[in-house]
Each structure stands twice: as C-alpha cells, then as structure tokens.
PDB file of C-alpha atoms and ligand atoms in Angstrom:
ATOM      1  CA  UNK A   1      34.916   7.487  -0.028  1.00 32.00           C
ATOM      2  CA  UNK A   2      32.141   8.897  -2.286  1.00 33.00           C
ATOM      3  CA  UNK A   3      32.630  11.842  -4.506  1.00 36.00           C
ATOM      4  CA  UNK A   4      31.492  14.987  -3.005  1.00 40.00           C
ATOM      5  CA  UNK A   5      31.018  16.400  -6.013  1.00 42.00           C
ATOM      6  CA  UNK A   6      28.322  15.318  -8.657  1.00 47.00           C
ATOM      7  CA  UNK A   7      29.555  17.084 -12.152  1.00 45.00           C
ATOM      8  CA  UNK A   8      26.613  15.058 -14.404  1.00 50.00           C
ATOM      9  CA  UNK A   9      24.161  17.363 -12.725  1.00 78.00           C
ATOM     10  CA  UNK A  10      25.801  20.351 -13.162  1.00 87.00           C
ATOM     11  CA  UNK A  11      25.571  21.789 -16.795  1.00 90.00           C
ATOM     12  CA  UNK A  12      27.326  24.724 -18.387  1.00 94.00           C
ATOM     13  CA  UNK A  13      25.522  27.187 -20.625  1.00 94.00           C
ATOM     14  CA  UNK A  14      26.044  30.626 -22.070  1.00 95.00           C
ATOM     15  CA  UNK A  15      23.111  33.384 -21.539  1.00 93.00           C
ATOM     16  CA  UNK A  16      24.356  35.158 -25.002  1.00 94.00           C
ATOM     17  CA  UNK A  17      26.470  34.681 -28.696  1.00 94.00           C
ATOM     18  CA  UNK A  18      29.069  36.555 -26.774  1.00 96.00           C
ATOM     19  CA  UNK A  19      29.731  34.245 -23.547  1.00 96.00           C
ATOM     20  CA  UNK A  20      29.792  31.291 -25.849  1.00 96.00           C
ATOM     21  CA  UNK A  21      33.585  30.753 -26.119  1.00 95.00           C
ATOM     22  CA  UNK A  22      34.013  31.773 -22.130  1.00 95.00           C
ATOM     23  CA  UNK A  23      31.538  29.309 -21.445  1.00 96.00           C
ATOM     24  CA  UNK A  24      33.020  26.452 -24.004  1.00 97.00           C
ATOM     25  CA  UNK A  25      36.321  27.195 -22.068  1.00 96.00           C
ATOM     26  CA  UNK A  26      34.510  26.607 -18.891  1.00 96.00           C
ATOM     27  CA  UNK A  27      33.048  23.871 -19.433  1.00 96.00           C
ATOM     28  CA  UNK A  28      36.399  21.891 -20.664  1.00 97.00           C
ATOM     29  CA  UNK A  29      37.781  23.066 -17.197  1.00 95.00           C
ATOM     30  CA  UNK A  30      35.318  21.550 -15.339  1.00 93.00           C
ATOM     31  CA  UNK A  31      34.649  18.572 -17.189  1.00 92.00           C
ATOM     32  CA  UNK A  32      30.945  19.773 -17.526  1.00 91.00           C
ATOM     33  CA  UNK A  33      29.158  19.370 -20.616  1.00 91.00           C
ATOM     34  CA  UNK A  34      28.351  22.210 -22.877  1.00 93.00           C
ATOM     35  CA  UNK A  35      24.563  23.185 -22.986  1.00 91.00           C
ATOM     36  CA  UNK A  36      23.179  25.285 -26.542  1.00 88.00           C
ATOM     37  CA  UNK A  37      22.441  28.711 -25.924  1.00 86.00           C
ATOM     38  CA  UNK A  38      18.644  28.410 -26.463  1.00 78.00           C
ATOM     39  CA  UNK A  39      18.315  24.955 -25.062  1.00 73.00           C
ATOM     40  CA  UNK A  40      15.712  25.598 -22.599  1.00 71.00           C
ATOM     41  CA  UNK A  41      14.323  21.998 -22.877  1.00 62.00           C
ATOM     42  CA  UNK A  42      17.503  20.215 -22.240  1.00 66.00           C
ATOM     43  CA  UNK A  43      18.035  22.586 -18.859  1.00 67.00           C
ATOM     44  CA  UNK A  44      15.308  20.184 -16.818  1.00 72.00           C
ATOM     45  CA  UNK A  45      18.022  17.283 -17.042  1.00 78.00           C
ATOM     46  CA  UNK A  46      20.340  19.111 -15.112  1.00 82.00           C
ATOM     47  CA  UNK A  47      20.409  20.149 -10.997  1.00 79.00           C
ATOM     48  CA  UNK A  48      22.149  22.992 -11.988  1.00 84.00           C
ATOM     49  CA  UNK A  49      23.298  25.270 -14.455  1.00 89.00           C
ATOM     50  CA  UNK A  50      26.075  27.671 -14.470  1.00 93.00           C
ATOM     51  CA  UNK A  51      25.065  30.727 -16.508  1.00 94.00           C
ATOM     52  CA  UNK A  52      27.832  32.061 -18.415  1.00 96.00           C
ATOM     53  CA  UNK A  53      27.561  36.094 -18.659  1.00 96.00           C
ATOM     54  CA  UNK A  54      30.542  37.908 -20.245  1.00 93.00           C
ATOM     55  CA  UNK A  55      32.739  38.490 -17.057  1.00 90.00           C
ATOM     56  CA  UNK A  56      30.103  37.011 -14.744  1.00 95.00           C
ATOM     57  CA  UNK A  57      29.889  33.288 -13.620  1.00 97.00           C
ATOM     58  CA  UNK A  58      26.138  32.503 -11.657  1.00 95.00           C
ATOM     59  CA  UNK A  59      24.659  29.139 -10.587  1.00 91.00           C
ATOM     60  CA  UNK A  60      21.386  28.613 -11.196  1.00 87.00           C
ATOM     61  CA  UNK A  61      18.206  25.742 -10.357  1.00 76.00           C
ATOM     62  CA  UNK A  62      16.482  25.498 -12.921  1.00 72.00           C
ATOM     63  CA  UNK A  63      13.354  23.923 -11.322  1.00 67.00           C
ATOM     64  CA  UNK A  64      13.174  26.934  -9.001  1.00 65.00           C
ATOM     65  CA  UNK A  65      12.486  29.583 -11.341  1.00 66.00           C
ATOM     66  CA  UNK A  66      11.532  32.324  -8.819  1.00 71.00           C
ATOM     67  CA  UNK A  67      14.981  31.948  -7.270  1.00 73.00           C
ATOM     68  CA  UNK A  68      17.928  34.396  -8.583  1.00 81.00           C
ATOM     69  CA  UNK A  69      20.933  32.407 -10.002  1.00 87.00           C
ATOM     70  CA  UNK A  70      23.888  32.724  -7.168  1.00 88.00           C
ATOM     71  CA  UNK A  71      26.293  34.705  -8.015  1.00 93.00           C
ATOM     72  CA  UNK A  72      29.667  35.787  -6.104  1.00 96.00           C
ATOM     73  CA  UNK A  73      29.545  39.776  -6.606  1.00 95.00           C
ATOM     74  CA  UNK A  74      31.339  41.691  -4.037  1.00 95.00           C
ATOM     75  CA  UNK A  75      30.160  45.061  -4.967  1.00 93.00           C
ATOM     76  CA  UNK A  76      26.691  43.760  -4.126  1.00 90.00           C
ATOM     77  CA  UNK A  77      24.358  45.583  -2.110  1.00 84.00           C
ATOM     78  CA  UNK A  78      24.042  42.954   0.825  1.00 80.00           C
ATOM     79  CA  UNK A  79      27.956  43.111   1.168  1.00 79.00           C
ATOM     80  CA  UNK A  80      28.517  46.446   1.697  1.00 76.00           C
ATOM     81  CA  UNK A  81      25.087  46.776   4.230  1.00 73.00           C
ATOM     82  CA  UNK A  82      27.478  43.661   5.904  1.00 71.00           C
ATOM     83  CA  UNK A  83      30.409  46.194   6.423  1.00 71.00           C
ATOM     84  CA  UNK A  84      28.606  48.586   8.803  1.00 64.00           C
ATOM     85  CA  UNK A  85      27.041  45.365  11.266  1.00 64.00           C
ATOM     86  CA  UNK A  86      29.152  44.376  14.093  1.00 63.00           C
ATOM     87  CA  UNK A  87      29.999  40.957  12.883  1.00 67.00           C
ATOM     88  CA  UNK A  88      32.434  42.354  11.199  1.00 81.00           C
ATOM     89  CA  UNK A  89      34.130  43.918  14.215  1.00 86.00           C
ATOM     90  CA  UNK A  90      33.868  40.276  15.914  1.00 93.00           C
ATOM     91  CA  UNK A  91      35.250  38.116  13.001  1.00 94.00           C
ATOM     92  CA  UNK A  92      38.044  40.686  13.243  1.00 95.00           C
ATOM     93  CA  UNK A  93      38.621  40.627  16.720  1.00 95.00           C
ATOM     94  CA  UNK A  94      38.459  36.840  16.618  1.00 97.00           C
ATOM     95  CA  UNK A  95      41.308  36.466  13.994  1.00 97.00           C
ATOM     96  CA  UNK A  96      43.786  39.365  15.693  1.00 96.00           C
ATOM     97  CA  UNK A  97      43.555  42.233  13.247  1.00 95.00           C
ATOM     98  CA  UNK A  98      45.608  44.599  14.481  1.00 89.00           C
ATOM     99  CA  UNK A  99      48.239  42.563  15.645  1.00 85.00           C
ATOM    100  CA  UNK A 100      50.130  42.647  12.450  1.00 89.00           C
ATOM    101  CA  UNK A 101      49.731  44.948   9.120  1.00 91.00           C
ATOM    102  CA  UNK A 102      48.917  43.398   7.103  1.00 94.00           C
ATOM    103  CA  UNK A 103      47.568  40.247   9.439  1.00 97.00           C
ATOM    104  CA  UNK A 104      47.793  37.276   6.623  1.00 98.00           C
ATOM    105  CA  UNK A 105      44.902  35.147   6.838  1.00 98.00           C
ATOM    106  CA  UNK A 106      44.129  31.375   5.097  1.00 98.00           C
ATOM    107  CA  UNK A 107      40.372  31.320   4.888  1.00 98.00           C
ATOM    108  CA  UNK A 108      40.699  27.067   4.537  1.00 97.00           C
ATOM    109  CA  UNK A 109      36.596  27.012   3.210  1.00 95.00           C
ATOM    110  CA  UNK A 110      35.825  30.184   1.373  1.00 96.00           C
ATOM    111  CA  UNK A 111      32.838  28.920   0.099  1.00 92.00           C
ATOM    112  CA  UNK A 112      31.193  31.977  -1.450  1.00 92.00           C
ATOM    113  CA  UNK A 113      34.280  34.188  -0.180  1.00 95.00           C
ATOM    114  CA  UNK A 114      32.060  36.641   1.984  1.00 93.00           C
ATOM    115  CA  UNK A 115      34.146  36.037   5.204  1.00 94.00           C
ATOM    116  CA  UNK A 116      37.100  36.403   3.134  1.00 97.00           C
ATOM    117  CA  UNK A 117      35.765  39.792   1.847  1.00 96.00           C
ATOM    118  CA  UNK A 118      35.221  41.099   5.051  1.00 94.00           C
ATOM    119  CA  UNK A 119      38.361  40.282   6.308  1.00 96.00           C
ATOM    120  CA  UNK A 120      40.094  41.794   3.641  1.00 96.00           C
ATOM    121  CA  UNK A 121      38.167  45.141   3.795  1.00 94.00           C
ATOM    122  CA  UNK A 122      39.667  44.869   7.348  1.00 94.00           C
ATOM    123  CA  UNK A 123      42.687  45.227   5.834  1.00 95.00           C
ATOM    124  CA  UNK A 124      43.812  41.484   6.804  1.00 97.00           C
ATOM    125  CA  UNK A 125      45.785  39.806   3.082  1.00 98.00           C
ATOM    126  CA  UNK A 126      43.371  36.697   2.896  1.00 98.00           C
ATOM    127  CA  UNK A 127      44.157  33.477   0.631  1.00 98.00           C
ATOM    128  CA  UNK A 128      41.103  31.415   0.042  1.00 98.00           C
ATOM    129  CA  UNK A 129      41.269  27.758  -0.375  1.00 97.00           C
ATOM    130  CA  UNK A 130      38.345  26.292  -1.967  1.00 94.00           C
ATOM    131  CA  UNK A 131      38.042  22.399  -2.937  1.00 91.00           C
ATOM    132  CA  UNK A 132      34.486  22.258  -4.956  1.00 89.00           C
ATOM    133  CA  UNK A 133      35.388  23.208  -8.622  1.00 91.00           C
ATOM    134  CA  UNK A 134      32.448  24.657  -9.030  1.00 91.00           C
ATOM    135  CA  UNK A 135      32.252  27.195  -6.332  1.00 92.00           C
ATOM    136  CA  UNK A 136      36.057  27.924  -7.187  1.00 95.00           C
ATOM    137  CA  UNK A 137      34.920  29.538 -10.246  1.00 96.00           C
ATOM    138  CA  UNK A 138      32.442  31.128  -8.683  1.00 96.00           C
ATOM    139  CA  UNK A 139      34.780  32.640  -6.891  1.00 97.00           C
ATOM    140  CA  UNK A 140      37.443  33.598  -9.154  1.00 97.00           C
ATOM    141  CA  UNK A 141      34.628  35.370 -10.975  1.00 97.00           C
ATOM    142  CA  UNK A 142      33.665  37.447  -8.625  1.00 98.00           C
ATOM    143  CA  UNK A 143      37.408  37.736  -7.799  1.00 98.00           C
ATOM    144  CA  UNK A 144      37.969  39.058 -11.384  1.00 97.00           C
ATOM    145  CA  UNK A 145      34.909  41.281 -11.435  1.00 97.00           C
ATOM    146  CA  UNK A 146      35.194  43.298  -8.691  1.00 97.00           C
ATOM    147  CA  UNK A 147      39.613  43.893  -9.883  1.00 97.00           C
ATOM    148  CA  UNK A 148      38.203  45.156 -12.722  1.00 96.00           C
ATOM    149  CA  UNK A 149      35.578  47.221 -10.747  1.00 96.00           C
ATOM    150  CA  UNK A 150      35.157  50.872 -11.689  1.00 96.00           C
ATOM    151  CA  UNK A 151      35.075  51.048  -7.631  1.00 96.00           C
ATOM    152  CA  UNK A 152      38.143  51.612  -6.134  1.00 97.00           C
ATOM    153  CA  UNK A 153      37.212  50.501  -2.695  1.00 95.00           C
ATOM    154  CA  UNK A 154      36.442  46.939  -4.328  1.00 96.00           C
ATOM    155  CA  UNK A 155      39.630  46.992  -6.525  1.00 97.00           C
ATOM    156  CA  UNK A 156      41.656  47.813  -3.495  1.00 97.00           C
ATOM    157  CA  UNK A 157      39.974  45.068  -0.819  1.00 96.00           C
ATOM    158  CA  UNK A 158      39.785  42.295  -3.804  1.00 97.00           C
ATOM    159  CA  UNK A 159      43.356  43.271  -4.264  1.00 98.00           C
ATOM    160  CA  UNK A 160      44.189  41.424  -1.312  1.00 98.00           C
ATOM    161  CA  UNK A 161      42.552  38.290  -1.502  1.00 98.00           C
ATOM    162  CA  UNK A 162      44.252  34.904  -3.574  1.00 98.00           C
ATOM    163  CA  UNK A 163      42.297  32.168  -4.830  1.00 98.00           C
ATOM    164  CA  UNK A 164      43.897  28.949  -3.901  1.00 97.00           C
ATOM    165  CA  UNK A 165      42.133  26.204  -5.685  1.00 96.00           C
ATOM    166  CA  UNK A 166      42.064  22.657  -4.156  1.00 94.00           C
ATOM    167  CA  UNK A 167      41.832  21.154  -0.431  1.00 94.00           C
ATOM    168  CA  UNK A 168      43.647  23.061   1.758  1.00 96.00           C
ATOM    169  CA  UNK A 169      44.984  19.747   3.630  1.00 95.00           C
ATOM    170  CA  UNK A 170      47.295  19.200   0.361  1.00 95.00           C
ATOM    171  CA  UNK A 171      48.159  23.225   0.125  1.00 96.00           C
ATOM    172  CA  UNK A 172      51.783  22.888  -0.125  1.00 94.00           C
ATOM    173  CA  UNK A 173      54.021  23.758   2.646  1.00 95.00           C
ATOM    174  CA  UNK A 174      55.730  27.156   1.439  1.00 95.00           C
ATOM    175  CA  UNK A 175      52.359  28.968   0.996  1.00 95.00           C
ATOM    176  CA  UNK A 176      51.239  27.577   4.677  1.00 96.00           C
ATOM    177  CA  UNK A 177      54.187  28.430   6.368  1.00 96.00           C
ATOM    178  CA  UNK A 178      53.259  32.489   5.365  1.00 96.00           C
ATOM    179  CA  UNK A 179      50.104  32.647   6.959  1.00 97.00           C
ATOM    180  CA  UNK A 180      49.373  34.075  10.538  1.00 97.00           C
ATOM    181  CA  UNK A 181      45.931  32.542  11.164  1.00 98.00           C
ATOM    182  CA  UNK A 182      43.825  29.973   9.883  1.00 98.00           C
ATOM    183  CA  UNK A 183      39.741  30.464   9.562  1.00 98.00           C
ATOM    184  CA  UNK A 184      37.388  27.721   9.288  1.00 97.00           C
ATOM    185  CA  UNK A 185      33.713  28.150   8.767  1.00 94.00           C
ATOM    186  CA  UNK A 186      33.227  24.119   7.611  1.00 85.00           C
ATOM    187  CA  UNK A 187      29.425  23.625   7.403  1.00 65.00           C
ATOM    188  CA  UNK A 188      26.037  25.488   6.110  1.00 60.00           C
ATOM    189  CA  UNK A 189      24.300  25.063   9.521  1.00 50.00           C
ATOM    190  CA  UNK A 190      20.624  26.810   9.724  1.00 51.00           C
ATOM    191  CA  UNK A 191      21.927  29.584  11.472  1.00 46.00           C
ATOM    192  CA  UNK A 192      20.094  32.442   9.521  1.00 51.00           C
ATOM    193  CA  UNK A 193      16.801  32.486   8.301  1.00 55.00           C
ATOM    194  CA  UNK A 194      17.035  35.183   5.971  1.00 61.00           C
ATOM    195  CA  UNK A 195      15.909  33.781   2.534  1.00 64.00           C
ATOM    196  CA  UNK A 196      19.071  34.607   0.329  1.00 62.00           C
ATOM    197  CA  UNK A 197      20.777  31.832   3.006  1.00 61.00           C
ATOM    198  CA  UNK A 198      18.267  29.336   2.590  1.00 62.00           C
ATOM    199  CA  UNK A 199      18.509  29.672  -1.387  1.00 63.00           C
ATOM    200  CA  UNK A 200      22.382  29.158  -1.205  1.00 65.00           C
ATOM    201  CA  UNK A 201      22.092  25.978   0.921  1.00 64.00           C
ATOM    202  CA  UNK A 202      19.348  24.913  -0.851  1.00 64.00           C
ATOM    203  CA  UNK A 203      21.522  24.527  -3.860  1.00 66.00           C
ATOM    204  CA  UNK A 204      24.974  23.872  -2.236  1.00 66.00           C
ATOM    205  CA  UNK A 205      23.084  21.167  -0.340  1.00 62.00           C
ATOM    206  CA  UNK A 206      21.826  19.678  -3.786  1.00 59.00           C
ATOM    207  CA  UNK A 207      25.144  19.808  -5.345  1.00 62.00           C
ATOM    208  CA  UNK A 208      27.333  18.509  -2.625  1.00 60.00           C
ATOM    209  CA  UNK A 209      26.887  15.163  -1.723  1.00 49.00           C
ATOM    210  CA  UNK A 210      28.666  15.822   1.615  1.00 49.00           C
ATOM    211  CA  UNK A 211      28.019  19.435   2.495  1.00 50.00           C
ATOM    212  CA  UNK A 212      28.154  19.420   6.401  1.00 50.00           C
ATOM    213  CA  UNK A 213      30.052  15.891   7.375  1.00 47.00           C
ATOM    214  CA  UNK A 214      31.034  16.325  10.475  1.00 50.00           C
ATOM    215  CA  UNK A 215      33.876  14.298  10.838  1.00 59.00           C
ATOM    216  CA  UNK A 216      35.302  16.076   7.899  1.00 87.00           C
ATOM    217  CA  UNK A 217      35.118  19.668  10.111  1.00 91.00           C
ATOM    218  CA  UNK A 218      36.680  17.832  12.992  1.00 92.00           C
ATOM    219  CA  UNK A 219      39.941  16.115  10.634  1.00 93.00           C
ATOM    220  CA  UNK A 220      40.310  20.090   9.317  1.00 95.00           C
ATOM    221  CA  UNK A 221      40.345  21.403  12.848  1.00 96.00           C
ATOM    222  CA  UNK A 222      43.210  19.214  13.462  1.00 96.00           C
ATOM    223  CA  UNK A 223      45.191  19.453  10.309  1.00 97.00           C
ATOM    224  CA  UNK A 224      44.862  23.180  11.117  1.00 97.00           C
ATOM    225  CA  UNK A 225      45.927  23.354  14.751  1.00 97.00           C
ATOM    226  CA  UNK A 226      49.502  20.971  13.465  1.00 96.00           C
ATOM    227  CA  UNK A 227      49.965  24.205  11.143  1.00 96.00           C
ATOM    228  CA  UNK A 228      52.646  26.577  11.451  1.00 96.00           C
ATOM    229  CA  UNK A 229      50.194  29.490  12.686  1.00 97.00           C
ATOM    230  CA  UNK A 230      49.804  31.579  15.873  1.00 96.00           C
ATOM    231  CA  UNK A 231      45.939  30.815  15.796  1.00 97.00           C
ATOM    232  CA  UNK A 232      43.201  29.310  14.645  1.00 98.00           C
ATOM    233  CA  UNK A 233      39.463  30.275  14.443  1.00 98.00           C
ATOM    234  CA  UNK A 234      36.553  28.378  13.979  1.00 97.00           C
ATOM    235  CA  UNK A 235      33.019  30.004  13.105  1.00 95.00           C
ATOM    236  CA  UNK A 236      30.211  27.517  14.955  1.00 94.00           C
ATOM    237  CA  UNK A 237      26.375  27.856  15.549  1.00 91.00           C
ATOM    238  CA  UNK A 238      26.290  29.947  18.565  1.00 91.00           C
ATOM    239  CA  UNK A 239      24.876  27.097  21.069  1.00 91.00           C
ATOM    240  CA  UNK A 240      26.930  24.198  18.976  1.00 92.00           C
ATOM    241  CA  UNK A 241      29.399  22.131  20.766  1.00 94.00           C
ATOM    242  CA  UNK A 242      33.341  23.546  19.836  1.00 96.00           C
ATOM    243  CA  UNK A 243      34.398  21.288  16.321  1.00 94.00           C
ATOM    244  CA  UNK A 244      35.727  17.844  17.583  1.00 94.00           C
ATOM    245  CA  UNK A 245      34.709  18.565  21.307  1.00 94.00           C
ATOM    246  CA  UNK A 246      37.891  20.575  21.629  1.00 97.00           C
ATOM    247  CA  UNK A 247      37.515  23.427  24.056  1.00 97.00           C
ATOM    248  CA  UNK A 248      39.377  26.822  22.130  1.00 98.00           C
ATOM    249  CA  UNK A 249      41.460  29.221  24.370  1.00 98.00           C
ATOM    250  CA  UNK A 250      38.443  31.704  24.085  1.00 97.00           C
ATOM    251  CA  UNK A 251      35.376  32.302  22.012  1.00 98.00           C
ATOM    252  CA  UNK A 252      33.781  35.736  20.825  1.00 97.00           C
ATOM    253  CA  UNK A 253      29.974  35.603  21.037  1.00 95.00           C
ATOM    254  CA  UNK A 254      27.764  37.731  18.688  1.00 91.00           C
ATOM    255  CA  UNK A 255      24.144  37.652  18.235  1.00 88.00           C
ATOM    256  CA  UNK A 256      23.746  34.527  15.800  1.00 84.00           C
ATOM    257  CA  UNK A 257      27.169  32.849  16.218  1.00 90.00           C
ATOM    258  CA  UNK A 258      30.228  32.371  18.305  1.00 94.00           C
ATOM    259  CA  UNK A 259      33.916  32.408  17.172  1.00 97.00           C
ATOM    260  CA  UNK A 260      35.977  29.696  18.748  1.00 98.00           C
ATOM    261  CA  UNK A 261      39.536  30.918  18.938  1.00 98.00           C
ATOM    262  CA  UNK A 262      42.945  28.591  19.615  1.00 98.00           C
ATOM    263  CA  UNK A 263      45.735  30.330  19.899  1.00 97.00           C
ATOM    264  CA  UNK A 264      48.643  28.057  19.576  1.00 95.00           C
ATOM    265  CA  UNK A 265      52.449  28.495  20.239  1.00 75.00           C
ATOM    266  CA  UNK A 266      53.316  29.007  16.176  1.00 60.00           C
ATOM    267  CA  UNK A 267      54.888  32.179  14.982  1.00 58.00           C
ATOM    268  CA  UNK A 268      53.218  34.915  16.649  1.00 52.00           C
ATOM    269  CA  UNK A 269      51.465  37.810  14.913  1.00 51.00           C
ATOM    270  CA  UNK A 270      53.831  41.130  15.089  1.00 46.00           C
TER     271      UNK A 270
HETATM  272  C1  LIG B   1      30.121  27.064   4.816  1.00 74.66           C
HETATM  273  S1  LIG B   1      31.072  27.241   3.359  1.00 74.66           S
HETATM  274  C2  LIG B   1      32.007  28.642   3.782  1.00 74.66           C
HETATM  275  C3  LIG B   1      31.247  29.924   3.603  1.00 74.66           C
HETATM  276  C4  LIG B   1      32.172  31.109   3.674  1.00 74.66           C
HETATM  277  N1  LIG B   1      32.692  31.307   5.013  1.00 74.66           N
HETATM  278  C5  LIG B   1      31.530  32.383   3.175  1.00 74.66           C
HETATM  279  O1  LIG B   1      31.605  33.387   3.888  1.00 74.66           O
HETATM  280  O2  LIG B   1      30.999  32.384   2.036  1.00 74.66           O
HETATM  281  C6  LIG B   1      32.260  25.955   3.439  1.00 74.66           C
HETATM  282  C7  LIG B   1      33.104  25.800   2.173  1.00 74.66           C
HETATM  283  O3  LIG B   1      34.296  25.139   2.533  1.00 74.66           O
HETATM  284  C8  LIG B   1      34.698  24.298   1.480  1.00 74.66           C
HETATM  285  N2  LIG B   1      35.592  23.293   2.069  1.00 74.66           N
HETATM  286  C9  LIG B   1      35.290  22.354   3.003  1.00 74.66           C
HETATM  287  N3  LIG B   1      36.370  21.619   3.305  1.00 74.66           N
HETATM  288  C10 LIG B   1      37.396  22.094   2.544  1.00 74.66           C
HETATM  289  C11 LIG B   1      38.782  21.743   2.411  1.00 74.66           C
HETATM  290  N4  LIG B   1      39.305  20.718   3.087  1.00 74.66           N
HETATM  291  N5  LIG B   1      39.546  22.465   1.562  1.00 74.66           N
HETATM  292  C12 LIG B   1      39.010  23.505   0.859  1.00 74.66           C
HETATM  293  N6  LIG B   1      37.699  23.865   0.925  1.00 74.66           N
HETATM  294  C13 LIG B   1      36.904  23.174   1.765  1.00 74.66           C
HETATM  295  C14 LIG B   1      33.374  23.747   0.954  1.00 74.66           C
HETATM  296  O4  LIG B   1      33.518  23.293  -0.396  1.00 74.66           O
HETATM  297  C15 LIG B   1      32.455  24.950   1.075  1.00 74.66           C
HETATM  298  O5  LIG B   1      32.423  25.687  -0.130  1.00 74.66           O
END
C-alpha cells in the first residue's frame, strides 16, 4: 500500500531565534528537514510548512499566502461560538453522555481534535487517536497550550482529553478495553461551506495522499464494532449511505449531518 503520508513536502521552520531549538527538536521527531529561520526562498520547495512559535505548532501553504497557517487552538473564538450551537447537544446525545460520569470516549480520528473538545466540555474523558504525525503534533500543541491556559474553563476541559499517537487499529488492548464508546468521523467530506473548512481540507487533502479512502472508513467501522464497547458512533454526510452499507441501531439527524449510532452488547455505560 502507498504511504499516506508524504514527509519530503512537509518542511519544518521556526518563525523566531527563540523557537529554533523547539523546532530543531521537531523536526528530528518527524523526520522533517530543518528549514533557516529567514529562508523565505527555500519555503516554495515545500507543500507545507510547519511554523514553529514558542508553545504554538501551525501548518502553513506557502503558495496560498492569503490563507492563515492552521493551527489547533482550543481557546479560539470559533470553538467556544461552537459550544452554544446544538450540534453539540446531538454529538452528545449520539455518544450517551449522561449515562455514565464521566462517559469515557475513544475519538479513533481526532483529526484537528474539535469533536474531541466538545465532547470533553461535555464532561465525557476523551482519548484521541491520531495516525498522521503531523496532525499529532498539531494536536498535542494545542493540547499543551490550552493546559497551560490562563483560562480555567480550557485547563479544566483539556484536562480530560489524552493524545494517543498512532492507528487506533494497533492501540493496545488494556487502553481499549477502558473505553465506553468509540467515535469515528473518518473522512473530510464537503459538508460545510464555510471557508475556514475548505482551507483545512484544502491542505489536509494536499498532504494526505489518502484522505477520504473509503474502504479504509469501512475496515475502521468494523475493527470498532469487534471492540469491547457498549457503542459506536459514526459522524456521516447527512444524505450519505451508513459506512460499509451497515444500517446503525439509530441515527441522530441535525441540520448538516447525521450521527449513525450502533449500540452493541459490550459493557454497558453505568
Ligand atoms: C475528518 S478527520 C477528523 C476530524 C475531527 N473529527 C475533528 O473534529 O477535528 C479524520 C482524521 O482521522 C485520522 N485517522 C483516520 N484513520 C485513522 C486510524 N485508523 N487511526 C488513527 N487516526 C486515523 C486522519 O489522519 C484524520 O486526521
């Protein structure tokens, strides 16, 4: 099988004197290679850059200079105008919160961790398993950022959310066995139109060579319904067919998309 991942596009660089040892560090972690500080002419030969802050990680395009770098930041505006929507109240509803305090969640493809966040604020204890490197340390910076937050609201919610590197399908047995519910949100599917969307797909969808196979949502719908959970929820377009033509036990419909929930005879919730 192809890599999904292309790492000789993707180039590390640090956006001051001070990030330059974070960003060395990163870059050995990654297996990236190490841009200058001020090399703007050597920037066109990559896809991407990761722009190395002090304490903040953001991806960047560097032919698309009107577009702001991606960044994971929790505290951000667009999060917290999330919180009050009702999508919230449906991704909870779909997963069981309230069932169990606190409900313990395995978000199997936290991508940019937003679903994660929101089912954390809802007080659910989320792990978040992430294969692409890359977006991983996205994630962890954000992670990091908002636990050392002067908020306490973010401190508290990040608080209960775990990185778990790597592809969930190899996540070893004794963290699995812990968790009530699985999530899956596998693809970028056009679903919104607002532009911040379109910018992140734009540049997961250069950077992953295989950022909506199919068949690879319909194997992780199986590997999660052998888990040892009581359910299993599946975020889809809201007219797409259910993952691997499998009808769920139920779906929650909101205005954009539908959750597709299986609830399965594992270890109950309570
Ligand atoms: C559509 S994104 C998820 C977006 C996320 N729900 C959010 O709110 O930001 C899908 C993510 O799942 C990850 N992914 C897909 N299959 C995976 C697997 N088997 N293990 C871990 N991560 C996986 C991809 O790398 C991608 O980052």
């Amino acid at each position: 099988m192809a890599e999904a991942f292309c790492p000789g596009l993707i180039g590390v660089q640090a956006t001051s004197e001070t990030a330059i040892a974070e960003a060395a560090e990163l870059a050995t972690l990654l297996g990236l290679p190490l841009l200058d500080v001020d090399a703007a002419a050597a920037q066109d030969r990559f896809a991407a850059l990761l722009l190395v802050s002090p304490g903040v990680l953001a991806l960047s395009v560097p032919d698309r200079p009107g577009q702001k770098p991606v960044q994971v930041d929790f505290g951000a505006a667009g999060m917290r105008h999330r919180r009050r929507g009702g999508q919230n109240e449906l991704l909870g509803r779909a997963v069981g919160v309230g069932k169990k305090s606190p409900l313990r969640v395995l978000d199997a493809t936290a991508g940019l961790g937003r679903d994660s966040f929101v089912l954390a604020d809802l007080g659910c204890a989320v792990t978040l398993a992430e294969r692409e490197p890359v977006v991983a340390a996205l994630l962890r910076s954000g992670l990091v950022r908002a636990g050392n937050s002067a908020d306490a609201w973010l401190r508290e919610v990040s608080g209960r959310m775990v990185l778990a590197e790597g592809d969930v399908c190899l996540m070893d047995a004794a963290t699995l066995v812990q968790q009530d519910v699985i999530y899956l949100d596998p693809m970028f599917p056009p679903r919104e139109k607002s532009a911040a969307v379109k910018k992140e797909m734009a540049l997961f969808q250069a950077l992953f060579s295989r950022p909506a196979a199919l068949g690879d949502a319909d194997a992780l719908l199986a590997w999660a319904l052998r888990a040892p959970v009581a359910r299993v929820v599946v975020k889809r377009p809201l007219k797409a067919a259910p993952l691997a033509d499998r009808p769920p036990s139920h779906a929650i419909r909101g205005k954009a998309v539908r959750y597709d929930v299986y609830v399965l005879s594992g270890p109950a919730p309570g």
